[in-house]
Amino acid sequence: MAKTASKSAARAPKKSSAKPKTISSSEGQIEKASVEALKKLQALGIEQELQNDIEWCLGSYRADHNPVGLYAMAERALSVLKAEQAKKTKGVTAKLVSDLEKAVQSR
């Protein structure tokens, strides 16, 4: 028996996957700063309402990538953390405050 050449199936063109929406660096910076501020507020056990607002805004931001609420909450967190830093509360570092200030100013 002679071997016959098998027909190779025509390949469909490969579909390119849609690239995820890129986040600008300032928006990524505000998200990171908000997460850090939230962690610090939780560690200190202060401003429960602000913690809840930041958590809600982070969820909203991750859903629609609209950072307006994060900027507002970051400003509130900044004033609270500056007050805690003035009281010399352990754990509120100058780096944390400056990162939060930079994120708010990057608007």
Coordinates of C-alpha atoms in Angstrom, one line a residue:
M1 CA 0.0 0.0 0.0
A2 CA 1.3 3.3 -0.9
K3 CA 1.2 6.2 1.5
T4 CA -0.9 9.1 0.4
A5 CA -0.3 12.6 1.4
S6 CA -2.7 13.7 4.0
K7 CA -4.5 17.0 3.6
S8 CA -3.5 19.5 6.1
A9 CA -6.4 21.4 7.5
A10 CA -6.4 25.1 6.6
R11 CA -5.6 27.0 9.8
A12 CA -7.9 29.9 10.7
P13 CA -6.0 33.1 11.3
K14 CA -5.1 33.5 14.9
K15 CA -7.2 36.1 16.7
S16 CA -5.3 38.6 18.7
S17 CA -6.5 38.9 22.2
A18 CA -7.7 42.3 23.3
K19 CA -5.1 44.1 25.4
P20 CA -6.3 45.2 28.8
K21 CA -6.9 48.9 29.3
T22 CA -3.7 50.5 30.4
I23 CA -3.6 52.6 33.5
S24 CA -1.7 55.9 33.4
S25 CA 1.0 56.1 36.0
S26 CA -0.7 58.9 38.0
E27 CA -3.8 56.7 38.3
G28 CA -1.7 53.7 39.3
Q29 CA 0.0 56.0 41.8
I30 CA -3.2 57.1 43.4
E31 CA -4.4 53.5 43.7
K32 CA -1.2 52.4 45.4
A33 CA -1.1 55.4 47.7
S34 CA -4.8 54.8 48.7
V35 CA -4.1 51.1 49.5
E36 CA -1.1 52.1 51.6
A37 CA -3.1 54.8 53.5
L38 CA -5.9 52.3 54.0
K39 CA -3.5 49.7 55.5
K40 CA -2.0 52.3 57.8
L41 CA -5.5 53.5 59.0
Q42 CA -6.4 49.9 59.7
A43 CA -3.2 49.3 61.6
L44 CA -3.8 52.4 63.7
G45 CA -7.5 51.5 64.2
I46 CA -8.6 55.1 63.4
E47 CA -11.2 56.7 61.2
Q48 CA -13.4 53.6 60.5
E49 CA -15.7 55.6 58.2
L50 CA -12.8 56.9 56.1
Q51 CA -11.5 53.3 55.8
N52 CA -14.9 52.2 54.5
D53 CA -15.0 55.0 52.1
I54 CA -11.5 54.2 50.7
E55 CA -12.4 50.5 50.4
W56 CA -15.6 51.5 48.5
C57 CA -13.7 53.9 46.2
L58 CA -11.0 51.3 45.5
G59 CA -13.6 48.8 44.4
S60 CA -15.3 51.4 42.3
Y61 CA -12.0 52.5 40.7
R62 CA -11.1 48.9 39.9
A63 CA -14.5 48.5 38.2
D64 CA -14.5 51.6 36.1
H65 CA -11.0 53.1 36.3
N66 CA -12.4 56.5 37.3
P67 CA -10.1 57.9 40.0
V68 CA -12.2 60.9 41.1
G69 CA -13.3 59.3 44.3
L70 CA -9.9 58.0 45.2
Y71 CA -8.5 61.5 44.9
A72 CA -11.1 62.8 47.3
M73 CA -10.5 60.0 49.8
A74 CA -6.7 60.4 49.5
E75 CA -7.0 64.1 50.4
R76 CA -9.1 63.1 53.5
A77 CA -6.6 60.4 54.5
L78 CA -3.7 62.8 54.0
S79 CA -5.1 65.3 56.5
V80 CA -5.8 62.5 59.0
L81 CA -2.3 61.0 58.6
K82 CA -0.6 64.5 58.8
A83 CA -2.4 65.0 62.1
E84 CA -1.3 61.6 63.4
Q85 CA 2.3 62.4 62.3
A86 CA 2.1 65.7 64.2
K87 CA 1.2 63.7 67.3
K88 CA 4.2 61.5 66.6
T89 CA 2.1 58.4 66.2
K90 CA 4.4 55.4 65.6
G91 CA 4.2 54.1 62.1
V92 CA 3.1 57.2 60.3
T93 CA 6.2 57.9 58.3
A94 CA 7.3 60.9 56.3
K95 CA 7.5 58.7 53.2
L96 CA 3.9 57.6 53.6
V97 CA 2.7 61.2 53.8
S98 CA 4.9 62.4 50.9
D99 CA 3.8 59.5 48.7
L100 CA 0.2 60.4 49.4
E101 CA 0.9 64.1 48.7
K102 CA 2.5 63.2 45.4
A103 CA -0.4 61.0 44.4
V104 CA -2.9 63.8 45.2
Q105 CA -0.9 66.4 43.4
S106 CA -0.5 64.2 40.3
R107 CA -4.2 64.7 39.5

